[in-house]
């Protein structure tokens, strides 16, 4: 059996070491995958006719089957966003022909092609989730050719088999569906020896699923701590690259940007303003309470709220911000605990790195402190145990007359009217304490009551209900 030498070139894209734009999540580490699709060969009809004619036969009819289903199994290691090594097993199926002759007879041929390969792969990300890739490699494959003859056609050597090493190359597209799964579309060309002394090519077009066992992220880690957060300063990623990242948490069933997170959003906006070539992906997440559909919608709302805030408050171009909602599918903590649920109700913002040897100068320091006081059921009396901390707040406000404080009151389960009344009374009692004991001007104190609309926990236990009966004091923000 013979195949044509196909000379059409397939462009090989950038391979290892090319500097390319960063994606949201670097998927370094081990992975496995499987795929299948169409394998195609071009059977050299003219040469087969010529061989038969030289043997005294005239071909009256020629039929061929030049396509089959092929598959491959593979595994590899991703070194960075641009380079991976991959190896695996492939079987590209069977290809055959039948030539009817005069004198009456028939000659048939069938080629089987399978083997092992190792490839070097280069990736070129062009969105946060999508990449083009190219590969070049070698394969150790076995080509088996079987011939048969009927009637007047006599086949002297019916079986040929040869194992050889040759090259392969290809191009494709990869899309990251989730932290673990990606799919690929690939077009590959295998150079082959067909076991009867002819070199040719087989083309393989496949759809593949990739599973990653884990990896590292080159983005900076969390930069906001619960309750007493610190504004997220950009971190140096390399000698000449500056990156920024942001994580903020949300109250139950809520997508509002809280005051304690406003400063962190401001630092993020400053980074985006200084580096107008960078973009940000805003990812929303939830805990696992409620339906998957509702949580997916809530996570998208949270991400959208962050985008809207950056556009509205800081004039960030909306085209530079991408919204993604993951619902409950990517927890960072155990949803069986209250603290874990709260950690999972979050926004994660990933911002592209910028090159600027001068770096990013942080904003002039503005206070971003938060203190939380808890209360008894339906009570607005400040417990004695909080007096010492409140005294520290009062003295700090005395020493810094330009600062203001926002007092946010909250409750556990109550009727809406009672909840609003109690929550505001709690915030007002803290304001009265600061005025009476430290002579703080009331114009510097912003009193807000939120009732039970902003819960930290689910009110299922006495301890959780206690957590929701609280006043938050946030210093450093104007009314």
CSV table of C-alpha atoms in Angstrom, one decimal:
chain,number,residue,atom,x,y,z
A,1,UNK,CA,0.0,0.0,0.0
A,2,UNK,CA,1.3,3.5,-0.8
A,3,UNK,CA,0.4,7.0,0.4
A,4,UNK,CA,1.2,10.3,-1.2
A,5,UNK,CA,3.9,12.6,0.2
A,6,UNK,CA,1.9,15.5,1.3
A,7,UNK,CA,3.9,18.7,1.0
A,8,UNK,CA,1.5,21.4,2.3
A,9,UNK,CA,3.2,23.2,5.3
A,10,UNK,CA,1.5,23.4,8.7
A,11,UNK,CA,2.7,26.5,10.6
A,12,UNK,CA,4.4,25.8,13.9
A,13,UNK,CA,3.8,28.6,16.4
A,14,UNK,CA,6.0,29.8,19.3
A,15,UNK,CA,7.6,27.1,21.4
A,16,UNK,CA,9.4,27.2,24.7
A,17,UNK,CA,10.8,30.4,26.1
A,18,UNK,CA,8.6,32.9,24.3
A,19,UNK,CA,7.4,35.8,26.4
A,20,UNK,CA,3.6,36.0,26.2
A,21,UNK,CA,0.7,37.7,28.0
A,22,UNK,CA,-0.3,36.2,31.4
A,23,UNK,CA,-3.5,34.3,31.9
A,24,UNK,CA,-5.6,34.3,35.0
A,25,UNK,CA,-4.5,31.0,36.5
A,26,UNK,CA,-1.2,29.4,35.6
A,27,UNK,CA,-1.9,25.7,35.2
A,28,UNK,CA,1.6,24.4,36.1
A,29,UNK,CA,1.9,20.7,37.0
A,30,UNK,CA,0.9,17.2,35.9
A,31,UNK,CA,-2.0,16.5,33.7
A,32,UNK,CA,-3.6,13.6,31.7
A,33,UNK,CA,-6.0,13.6,28.8
A,34,UNK,CA,-7.7,11.6,26.1
A,35,UNK,CA,-9.1,12.4,22.7
A,36,UNK,CA,-10.4,11.1,19.4
A,37,UNK,CA,-11.3,12.2,16.0
A,38,UNK,CA,-10.8,11.8,12.2
A,39,UNK,CA,-7.6,10.3,10.9
A,40,UNK,CA,-7.0,10.8,7.1
A,41,UNK,CA,-4.6,9.3,4.6
A,42,UNK,CA,-4.2,9.9,0.9
A,43,UNK,CA,-4.0,6.6,-0.9
A,44,UNK,CA,-1.8,6.8,-4.0
A,45,UNK,CA,-4.2,5.3,-6.6
A,46,UNK,CA,-2.1,6.1,-9.6
A,47,UNK,CA,1.0,4.2,-8.3
A,48,UNK,CA,-1.1,1.2,-7.3
A,49,UNK,CA,-2.6,1.1,-10.9
A,50,UNK,CA,0.9,1.4,-12.3
A,51,UNK,CA,2.2,-1.5,-10.2
A,52,UNK,CA,-0.7,-3.7,-11.3
A,53,UNK,CA,-0.3,-2.7,-14.9
A,54,UNK,CA,3.4,-3.7,-14.8
A,55,UNK,CA,2.3,-7.1,-13.5
A,56,UNK,CA,-0.1,-7.6,-16.4
A,57,UNK,CA,-3.4,-6.4,-14.9
A,58,UNK,CA,-5.7,-3.6,-16.0
A,59,UNK,CA,-7.6,-1.9,-13.2
A,60,UNK,CA,-11.3,-1.6,-14.0
A,61,UNK,CA,-12.5,-0.2,-10.7
A,62,UNK,CA,-10.8,1.3,-7.7
A,63,UNK,CA,-12.4,1.9,-4.3
A,64,UNK,CA,-10.7,3.3,-1.2
A,65,UNK,CA,-11.4,3.9,2.5
A,66,UNK,CA,-9.0,6.8,3.4
A,67,UNK,CA,-10.4,7.8,6.7
A,68,UNK,CA,-11.0,6.2,10.1
A,69,UNK,CA,-11.6,7.1,13.8
A,70,UNK,CA,-8.4,7.6,15.7
A,71,UNK,CA,-7.7,8.1,19.4
A,72,UNK,CA,-4.9,9.0,21.7
A,73,UNK,CA,-4.2,8.8,25.4
A,74,UNK,CA,-1.6,11.3,26.8
A,75,UNK,CA,-0.1,12.8,29.9
A,76,UNK,CA,2.3,15.6,30.4
A,77,UNK,CA,3.9,18.3,32.6
A,78,UNK,CA,3.1,22.0,32.3
A,79,UNK,CA,6.3,24.0,33.2
A,80,UNK,CA,4.7,27.4,32.8
A,81,UNK,CA,2.0,29.1,30.8
A,82,UNK,CA,4.1,28.8,27.6
A,83,UNK,CA,5.7,25.4,27.7
A,84,UNK,CA,4.9,21.7,28.4
A,85,UNK,CA,6.2,18.3,27.6
A,86,UNK,CA,3.7,15.6,26.7
A,87,UNK,CA,3.8,11.9,25.8
A,88,UNK,CA,1.3,9.2,25.0
A,89,UNK,CA,-0.1,6.4,22.9
A,90,UNK,CA,-2.0,6.8,19.7
A,91,UNK,CA,-3.9,4.5,17.3
A,92,UNK,CA,-5.0,6.2,14.0
A,93,UNK,CA,-7.1,3.3,12.7
A,94,UNK,CA,-7.2,1.4,9.4
A,95,UNK,CA,-7.0,2.6,5.8
A,96,UNK,CA,-7.7,0.3,2.8
A,97,UNK,CA,-8.3,0.0,-0.9
A,98,UNK,CA,-9.7,-2.5,-3.4
A,99,UNK,CA,-8.7,-2.7,-7.0
A,100,UNK,CA,-10.8,-4.8,-9.4
A,101,UNK,CA,-8.7,-6.1,-12.4
A,102,UNK,CA,-8.9,-7.6,-15.8
A,103,UNK,CA,-8.1,-10.5,-16.1
A,104,UNK,CA,-10.8,-11.0,-13.5
A,105,UNK,CA,-9.5,-10.6,-10.0
A,106,UNK,CA,-9.1,-8.2,-7.1
A,107,UNK,CA,-6.3,-6.9,-5.0
A,108,UNK,CA,-6.9,-5.4,-1.6
A,109,UNK,CA,-4.6,-3.6,0.8
A,110,UNK,CA,-5.0,-2.4,4.4
A,111,UNK,CA,-2.7,-0.2,6.6
A,112,UNK,CA,-2.8,-0.1,10.4
A,113,UNK,CA,-0.8,2.7,12.2
A,114,UNK,CA,-0.2,3.1,16.0
A,115,UNK,CA,2.6,3.9,18.4
A,116,UNK,CA,4.0,6.2,21.1
A,117,UNK,CA,5.0,9.8,21.0
A,118,UNK,CA,6.7,12.6,22.9
A,119,UNK,CA,6.0,16.3,22.1
A,120,UNK,CA,7.3,19.7,23.1
A,121,UNK,CA,4.3,22.1,23.3
A,122,UNK,CA,4.3,25.9,23.1
A,123,UNK,CA,1.3,27.9,24.2
A,124,UNK,CA,0.3,31.4,23.3
A,125,UNK,CA,-2.5,32.7,25.6
A,126,UNK,CA,-4.8,35.3,24.0
A,127,UNK,CA,-7.6,35.6,26.6
A,128,UNK,CA,-7.8,34.7,30.3
A,129,UNK,CA,-9.0,31.1,29.4
A,130,UNK,CA,-8.0,30.6,25.8
A,131,UNK,CA,-4.7,29.7,24.2
A,132,UNK,CA,-3.3,28.7,20.8
A,133,UNK,CA,-0.6,26.0,20.9
A,134,UNK,CA,1.8,24.3,18.6
A,135,UNK,CA,3.7,21.1,19.0
A,136,UNK,CA,6.6,19.3,17.5
A,137,UNK,CA,7.8,15.8,18.5
A,138,UNK,CA,8.9,12.3,17.6
A,139,UNK,CA,6.9,9.1,17.5
A,140,UNK,CA,7.9,5.4,17.6
A,141,UNK,CA,5.2,3.7,15.6
A,142,UNK,CA,4.4,0.4,14.0
A,143,UNK,CA,2.9,0.3,10.4
A,144,UNK,CA,1.3,-2.9,9.4
A,145,UNK,CA,0.3,-3.6,5.8
A,146,UNK,CA,-1.7,-6.6,4.7
A,147,UNK,CA,-2.4,-7.5,1.0
A,148,UNK,CA,-4.8,-10.1,-0.4
A,149,UNK,CA,-5.6,-11.2,-3.9
A,150,UNK,CA,-8.6,-13.0,-5.5
A,151,UNK,CA,-9.2,-14.5,-8.9
A,152,UNK,CA,-6.4,-13.9,-11.3
A,153,UNK,CA,-4.5,-11.7,-8.8
A,154,UNK,CA,-1.8,-13.6,-6.9
A,155,UNK,CA,-0.1,-11.9,-3.9
A,156,UNK,CA,3.3,-13.3,-3.1
A,157,UNK,CA,4.0,-11.4,0.1
A,158,UNK,CA,0.7,-10.8,2.0
A,159,UNK,CA,2.1,-9.2,5.2
A,160,UNK,CA,4.5,-6.4,5.9
A,161,UNK,CA,5.3,-4.8,9.3
A,162,UNK,CA,7.8,-2.1,10.3
A,163,UNK,CA,8.5,-0.2,13.5
A,164,UNK,CA,10.3,3.2,12.9
A,165,UNK,CA,10.9,6.5,14.6
A,166,UNK,CA,9.8,9.7,12.8
A,167,UNK,CA,8.6,13.2,13.4
A,168,UNK,CA,5.2,14.8,14.0
A,169,UNK,CA,3.9,18.3,14.4
A,170,UNK,CA,0.7,20.2,14.9
A,171,UNK,CA,-1.3,23.2,16.0
A,172,UNK,CA,-4.5,23.7,18.0
A,173,UNK,CA,-6.7,25.6,20.4
A,174,UNK,CA,-7.2,25.1,24.1
A,175,UNK,CA,-9.9,26.4,26.4
A,176,UNK,CA,-9.8,26.2,30.2
A,177,UNK,CA,-13.3,25.3,31.4
A,178,UNK,CA,-12.5,25.2,35.1
A,179,UNK,CA,-9.6,24.8,37.5
A,180,UNK,CA,-9.2,21.2,36.5
A,181,UNK,CA,-10.6,20.7,33.1
A,182,UNK,CA,-9.7,22.0,29.7
A,183,UNK,CA,-10.6,20.9,26.1
A,184,UNK,CA,-8.5,21.0,23.1
A,185,UNK,CA,-9.0,21.0,19.3
A,186,UNK,CA,-5.9,19.8,17.6
A,187,UNK,CA,-4.7,19.2,14.0
A,188,UNK,CA,-1.6,16.9,13.8
A,189,UNK,CA,0.6,15.4,11.0
A,190,UNK,CA,2.5,12.2,11.5
A,191,UNK,CA,5.3,11.4,9.2
A,192,UNK,CA,5.3,7.6,8.5
A,193,UNK,CA,6.9,4.7,6.7
A,194,UNK,CA,4.2,2.5,5.3
A,195,UNK,CA,6.3,-0.7,5.7
A,196,UNK,CA,6.7,-1.2,1.9
A,197,UNK,CA,9.4,1.4,1.4
A,198,UNK,CA,7.3,4.5,1.0
A,199,UNK,CA,7.2,7.6,3.2
A,200,UNK,CA,4.0,9.6,3.6
A,201,UNK,CA,1.9,11.5,6.1
A,202,UNK,CA,-1.2,10.9,8.1
A,203,UNK,CA,-3.4,13.8,9.4
A,204,UNK,CA,-5.3,13.5,12.7
A,205,UNK,CA,-8.0,16.0,13.7
A,206,UNK,CA,-9.1,15.5,17.3
A,207,UNK,CA,-11.2,16.8,20.2
A,208,UNK,CA,-9.5,16.2,23.6
A,209,UNK,CA,-10.3,16.5,27.3
A,210,UNK,CA,-7.5,17.4,29.7
A,211,UNK,CA,-7.6,16.9,33.5
A,212,UNK,CA,-5.0,18.7,35.7
A,213,UNK,CA,-4.0,17.3,39.0
A,214,UNK,CA,-3.0,20.7,40.4
A,215,UNK,CA,-0.7,23.5,40.0
A,216,UNK,CA,0.6,26.8,41.3
A,217,UNK,CA,-0.6,30.3,40.7
A,218,UNK,CA,1.9,33.0,40.1
A,219,UNK,CA,-0.6,35.6,41.2
A,220,UNK,CA,0.0,37.1,44.7
A,221,UNK,CA,-1.9,35.4,47.5
A,222,UNK,CA,-4.8,36.8,49.5
A,223,UNK,CA,-4.2,40.4,50.5
A,224,UNK,CA,-7.2,41.1,52.7
A,225,UNK,CA,-7.7,39.7,56.2
A,226,UNK,CA,-11.0,39.1,57.8
A,227,UNK,CA,-12.4,42.0,59.9
A,228,UNK,CA,-9.1,44.0,60.1
A,229,UNK,CA,-8.0,44.0,56.4
A,230,UNK,CA,-4.9,45.7,55.1
A,231,UNK,CA,-5.1,47.4,51.7
A,232,UNK,CA,-3.6,45.1,49.0
A,233,UNK,CA,-0.3,46.6,47.9
A,234,UNK,CA,1.0,45.4,44.6
A,235,UNK,CA,3.7,42.8,44.9
A,236,UNK,CA,6.9,42.4,42.8
A,237,UNK,CA,6.6,39.3,40.6
A,238,UNK,CA,9.9,39.6,38.9
A,239,UNK,CA,12.7,42.2,38.8
A,240,UNK,CA,10.7,44.3,36.3
A,241,UNK,CA,7.1,43.1,36.7
A,242,UNK,CA,4.5,44.4,39.1
A,243,UNK,CA,1.2,42.6,39.8
A,244,UNK,CA,-1.8,43.1,41.9
A,245,UNK,CA,-4.5,40.8,43.3
A,246,UNK,CA,-7.5,41.3,45.5
A,247,UNK,CA,-9.8,39.1,47.7
A,248,UNK,CA,-12.8,40.4,49.6
A,249,UNK,CA,-15.5,38.6,51.5
A,250,UNK,CA,-19.3,39.1,51.5
A,251,UNK,CA,-22.1,38.8,54.0
A,252,UNK,CA,-24.7,36.1,53.5
A,253,UNK,CA,-26.9,36.5,50.3
A,254,UNK,CA,-25.4,39.9,49.8
A,255,UNK,CA,-23.4,41.4,46.9
A,256,UNK,CA,-22.7,44.9,48.3
A,257,UNK,CA,-19.1,46.2,48.6
A,258,UNK,CA,-18.7,47.0,52.3
A,259,UNK,CA,-17.0,50.0,53.6
A,260,UNK,CA,-14.1,47.9,55.0
A,261,UNK,CA,-13.4,46.9,51.4
A,262,UNK,CA,-13.7,50.3,49.7
A,263,UNK,CA,-10.1,51.1,50.4
A,264,UNK,CA,-8.9,47.9,48.8
A,265,UNK,CA,-11.0,48.6,45.7
A,266,UNK,CA,-9.4,52.0,45.6
A,267,UNK,CA,-5.8,50.6,45.6
A,268,UNK,CA,-6.9,48.2,42.9
A,269,UNK,CA,-8.3,51.1,40.9
A,270,UNK,CA,-5.0,53.0,41.4
A,271,UNK,CA,-3.1,50.1,40.0
A,272,UNK,CA,-5.3,49.9,36.9
A,273,UNK,CA,-5.0,53.7,36.5
A,274,UNK,CA,-1.2,53.6,36.6
A,275,UNK,CA,-1.0,50.7,34.2
A,276,UNK,CA,-3.7,51.3,31.5
A,277,UNK,CA,-2.5,48.3,29.5
A,278,UNK,CA,-3.6,45.8,32.2
A,279,UNK,CA,-7.0,44.1,32.6
A,280,UNK,CA,-8.7,42.5,35.5
A,281,UNK,CA,-10.9,39.4,35.8
A,282,UNK,CA,-13.4,39.6,38.7
A,283,UNK,CA,-14.4,36.2,39.9
A,284,UNK,CA,-17.4,35.7,42.2
A,285,UNK,CA,-17.9,32.8,44.6
A,286,UNK,CA,-20.4,31.6,47.2
A,287,UNK,CA,-20.7,29.0,50.0
A,288,UNK,CA,-22.8,25.9,49.4
A,289,UNK,CA,-26.0,27.0,51.1
A,290,UNK,CA,-28.9,27.2,48.7
A,291,UNK,CA,-29.3,25.8,45.2
A,292,UNK,CA,-26.5,25.6,42.7
A,293,UNK,CA,-28.5,27.9,40.3
A,294,UNK,CA,-29.1,30.6,42.9
A,295,UNK,CA,-25.5,30.5,44.0
A,296,UNK,CA,-24.2,30.8,40.5
A,297,UNK,CA,-26.4,33.8,40.0
A,298,UNK,CA,-25.3,35.4,43.3
A,299,UNK,CA,-21.6,34.8,42.5
A,300,UNK,CA,-22.1,36.6,39.2
A,301,UNK,CA,-23.9,39.5,40.9
A,302,UNK,CA,-21.0,39.8,43.4
A,303,UNK,CA,-18.5,40.0,40.6
A,304,UNK,CA,-20.7,42.5,38.7
A,305,UNK,CA,-21.1,44.6,41.8
A,306,UNK,CA,-17.3,44.9,42.1
A,307,UNK,CA,-17.0,45.9,38.4
A,308,UNK,CA,-19.8,48.4,38.7
A,309,UNK,CA,-18.1,49.9,41.8
A,310,UNK,CA,-14.8,50.3,40.0
A,311,UNK,CA,-16.5,51.9,37.0
A,312,UNK,CA,-18.8,54.2,39.1
A,313,UNK,CA,-16.4,55.2,41.8
A,314,UNK,CA,-13.1,55.2,40.1
A,315,UNK,CA,-13.9,55.7,36.4
A,316,UNK,CA,-12.2,52.4,35.3
A,317,UNK,CA,-13.0,51.5,31.7
A,318,UNK,CA,-15.6,48.7,31.8
A,319,UNK,CA,-14.0,47.0,28.8
A,320,UNK,CA,-10.9,46.3,30.9
A,321,UNK,CA,-13.0,44.3,33.4
A,322,UNK,CA,-14.3,40.7,32.9
A,323,UNK,CA,-17.0,39.2,35.1
A,324,UNK,CA,-17.0,35.5,35.9
A,325,UNK,CA,-19.3,33.7,38.4
A,326,UNK,CA,-18.3,30.3,39.8
A,327,UNK,CA,-21.1,29.8,42.3
A,328,UNK,CA,-20.2,27.2,44.9
A,329,UNK,CA,-17.9,25.2,42.6
A,330,UNK,CA,-14.5,26.6,43.8
A,331,UNK,CA,-14.4,26.7,47.7
A,332,UNK,CA,-11.3,27.7,49.4
A,333,UNK,CA,-12.4,26.5,52.8
A,334,UNK,CA,-14.6,23.8,54.4
A,335,UNK,CA,-18.3,24.6,54.0
A,336,UNK,CA,-19.2,22.6,57.0
A,337,UNK,CA,-17.9,25.3,59.3
A,338,UNK,CA,-19.1,28.9,59.8
A,339,UNK,CA,-15.7,30.3,59.1
A,340,UNK,CA,-15.3,28.2,56.0
A,341,UNK,CA,-18.7,29.4,54.6
A,342,UNK,CA,-17.6,33.0,55.2
A,343,UNK,CA,-14.3,32.5,53.5
A,344,UNK,CA,-16.1,31.0,50.5
A,345,UNK,CA,-18.4,34.0,50.1
A,346,UNK,CA,-15.8,36.1,48.3
A,347,UNK,CA,-14.6,38.0,45.3
A,348,UNK,CA,-11.3,37.1,43.7
A,349,UNK,CA,-9.8,39.7,41.4
A,350,UNK,CA,-6.9,38.7,39.1
A,351,UNK,CA,-5.1,41.6,37.5
A,352,UNK,CA,-2.5,41.3,34.7
A,353,UNK,CA,1.1,42.2,35.5
A,354,UNK,CA,2.7,45.3,34.3
A,355,UNK,CA,6.3,46.1,33.5
A,356,UNK,CA,7.5,49.3,35.0
A,357,UNK,CA,10.9,49.5,36.8
A,358,UNK,CA,9.7,52.4,38.9
A,359,UNK,CA,7.0,50.2,40.4
A,360,UNK,CA,3.7,51.4,41.9
A,361,UNK,CA,3.8,54.0,44.6
A,362,UNK,CA,1.1,53.1,47.2
A,363,UNK,CA,-1.6,55.7,48.0
A,364,UNK,CA,-0.9,58.0,51.0
A,365,UNK,CA,-1.9,56.0,54.1
A,366,UNK,CA,-5.5,56.1,55.0
A,367,UNK,CA,-6.8,54.3,58.0
A,368,UNK,CA,-8.6,51.0,57.3
A,369,UNK,CA,-9.4,49.7,60.7
A,370,UNK,CA,-12.5,47.8,61.8
A,371,UNK,CA,-13.8,46.9,65.3
A,372,UNK,CA,-16.7,44.6,66.0
A,373,UNK,CA,-18.9,44.7,69.1
A,374,UNK,CA,-21.5,42.0,69.9
A,375,UNK,CA,-24.8,42.5,71.8
A,376,UNK,CA,-27.3,40.5,73.8
A,377,UNK,CA,-30.7,39.6,72.2
A,378,UNK,CA,-32.9,42.7,71.5
A,379,UNK,CA,-30.4,44.8,73.5
A,380,UNK,CA,-28.4,47.9,72.5
A,381,UNK,CA,-26.4,48.2,75.7
A,382,UNK,CA,-22.6,48.1,75.3
A,383,UNK,CA,-21.0,45.4,77.3
A,384,UNK,CA,-18.3,46.4,79.8
A,385,UNK,CA,-15.8,44.1,78.1
A,386,UNK,CA,-15.8,46.5,75.1
A,387,UNK,CA,-15.1,49.7,77.0
A,388,UNK,CA,-11.3,49.4,76.9
A,389,UNK,CA,-11.3,49.0,73.1
A,390,UNK,CA,-13.9,51.7,72.6
A,391,UNK,CA,-11.7,54.0,74.7
A,392,UNK,CA,-8.8,53.3,72.4
A,393,UNK,CA,-11.0,54.3,69.4
A,394,UNK,CA,-12.2,57.5,71.2
A,395,UNK,CA,-8.6,58.5,71.9
A,396,UNK,CA,-7.5,57.8,68.4
A,397,UNK,CA,-10.3,60.0,67.0
A,398,UNK,CA,-9.3,62.7,69.5
A,399,UNK,CA,-5.7,62.6,68.2
A,400,UNK,CA,-6.8,62.6,64.6
A,401,UNK,CA,-9.6,65.2,64.2
A,402,UNK,CA,-9.6,64.9,60.4
A,403,UNK,CA,-10.8,61.2,60.6
A,404,UNK,CA,-14.4,60.0,60.6
A,405,UNK,CA,-16.0,56.8,61.8
A,406,UNK,CA,-18.9,54.8,60.3
A,407,UNK,CA,-21.0,52.8,62.8
A,408,UNK,CA,-22.9,49.9,61.3
A,409,UNK,CA,-25.6,48.2,63.4
A,410,UNK,CA,-26.8,44.6,62.7
A,411,UNK,CA,-29.1,42.0,64.2
A,412,UNK,CA,-30.0,38.3,64.0
A,413,UNK,CA,-33.5,37.1,63.1
A,414,UNK,CA,-36.2,39.6,64.0
A,415,UNK,CA,-39.2,41.2,62.2
A,416,UNK,CA,-37.9,43.8,59.7
A,417,UNK,CA,-39.2,46.8,61.6
A,418,UNK,CA,-37.8,45.6,65.0
A,419,UNK,CA,-34.5,44.5,63.4
A,420,UNK,CA,-34.0,47.9,61.8
A,421,UNK,CA,-34.8,49.7,65.0
A,422,UNK,CA,-32.6,47.6,67.2
A,423,UNK,CA,-29.6,47.7,64.7
A,424,UNK,CA,-29.7,51.5,64.5
A,425,UNK,CA,-30.1,51.8,68.3
A,426,UNK,CA,-26.9,49.7,68.7
A,427,UNK,CA,-25.0,51.9,66.3
A,428,UNK,CA,-26.4,55.0,68.1
A,429,UNK,CA,-25.3,53.7,71.5
A,430,UNK,CA,-21.7,53.5,70.3
A,431,UNK,CA,-21.9,57.0,68.9
A,432,UNK,CA,-23.3,58.3,72.2
A,433,UNK,CA,-20.5,56.6,74.1
A,434,UNK,CA,-17.8,58.3,71.9
A,435,UNK,CA,-19.5,61.7,72.2
A,436,UNK,CA,-20.1,61.5,76.0
A,437,UNK,CA,-16.7,60.1,77.0
A,438,UNK,CA,-14.4,61.7,74.4
A,439,UNK,CA,-16.3,64.7,73.2
A,440,UNK,CA,-16.2,63.5,69.5
A,441,UNK,CA,-18.2,65.8,67.3
A,442,UNK,CA,-21.3,64.0,66.1
A,443,UNK,CA,-20.8,65.2,62.5
A,444,UNK,CA,-17.8,62.9,62.4
A,445,UNK,CA,-19.9,59.8,63.2
A,446,UNK,CA,-22.1,58.2,60.6
A,447,UNK,CA,-24.7,56.0,62.1
A,448,UNK,CA,-26.2,53.2,60.0
A,449,UNK,CA,-28.7,50.4,60.8
A,450,UNK,CA,-29.0,47.4,58.6
A,451,UNK,CA,-31.3,45.2,60.5
A,452,UNK,CA,-30.8,41.5,59.7
A,453,UNK,CA,-30.0,42.1,56.0
A,454,UNK,CA,-26.2,41.6,56.4
A,455,UNK,CA,-25.6,38.4,58.2
A,456,UNK,CA,-22.1,37.0,58.8
A,457,UNK,CA,-23.6,33.6,59.7
A,458,UNK,CA,-26.8,31.6,59.1
A,459,UNK,CA,-28.4,32.0,62.6
A,460,UNK,CA,-28.7,28.2,63.0
A,461,UNK,CA,-27.0,28.1,66.4
A,462,UNK,CA,-26.9,30.4,69.4
A,463,UNK,CA,-23.2,31.3,68.6
A,464,UNK,CA,-24.1,32.2,65.0
A,465,UNK,CA,-27.0,34.4,66.2
A,466,UNK,CA,-24.5,36.1,68.6
A,467,UNK,CA,-22.2,36.8,65.7
A,468,UNK,CA,-24.9,38.6,63.8
A,469,UNK,CA,-25.9,40.9,66.8
A,470,UNK,CA,-23.1,43.4,66.3
A,471,UNK,CA,-21.8,46.9,65.5
A,472,UNK,CA,-19.0,47.4,63.1
A,473,UNK,CA,-16.8,50.5,63.6
A,474,UNK,CA,-14.9,51.5,60.5
A,475,UNK,CA,-12.4,54.4,60.8
A,476,UNK,CA,-11.0,56.4,58.0
A,477,UNK,CA,-13.8,57.0,55.6
A,478,UNK,CA,-15.9,60.2,55.2
A,479,UNK,CA,-19.6,60.0,55.7
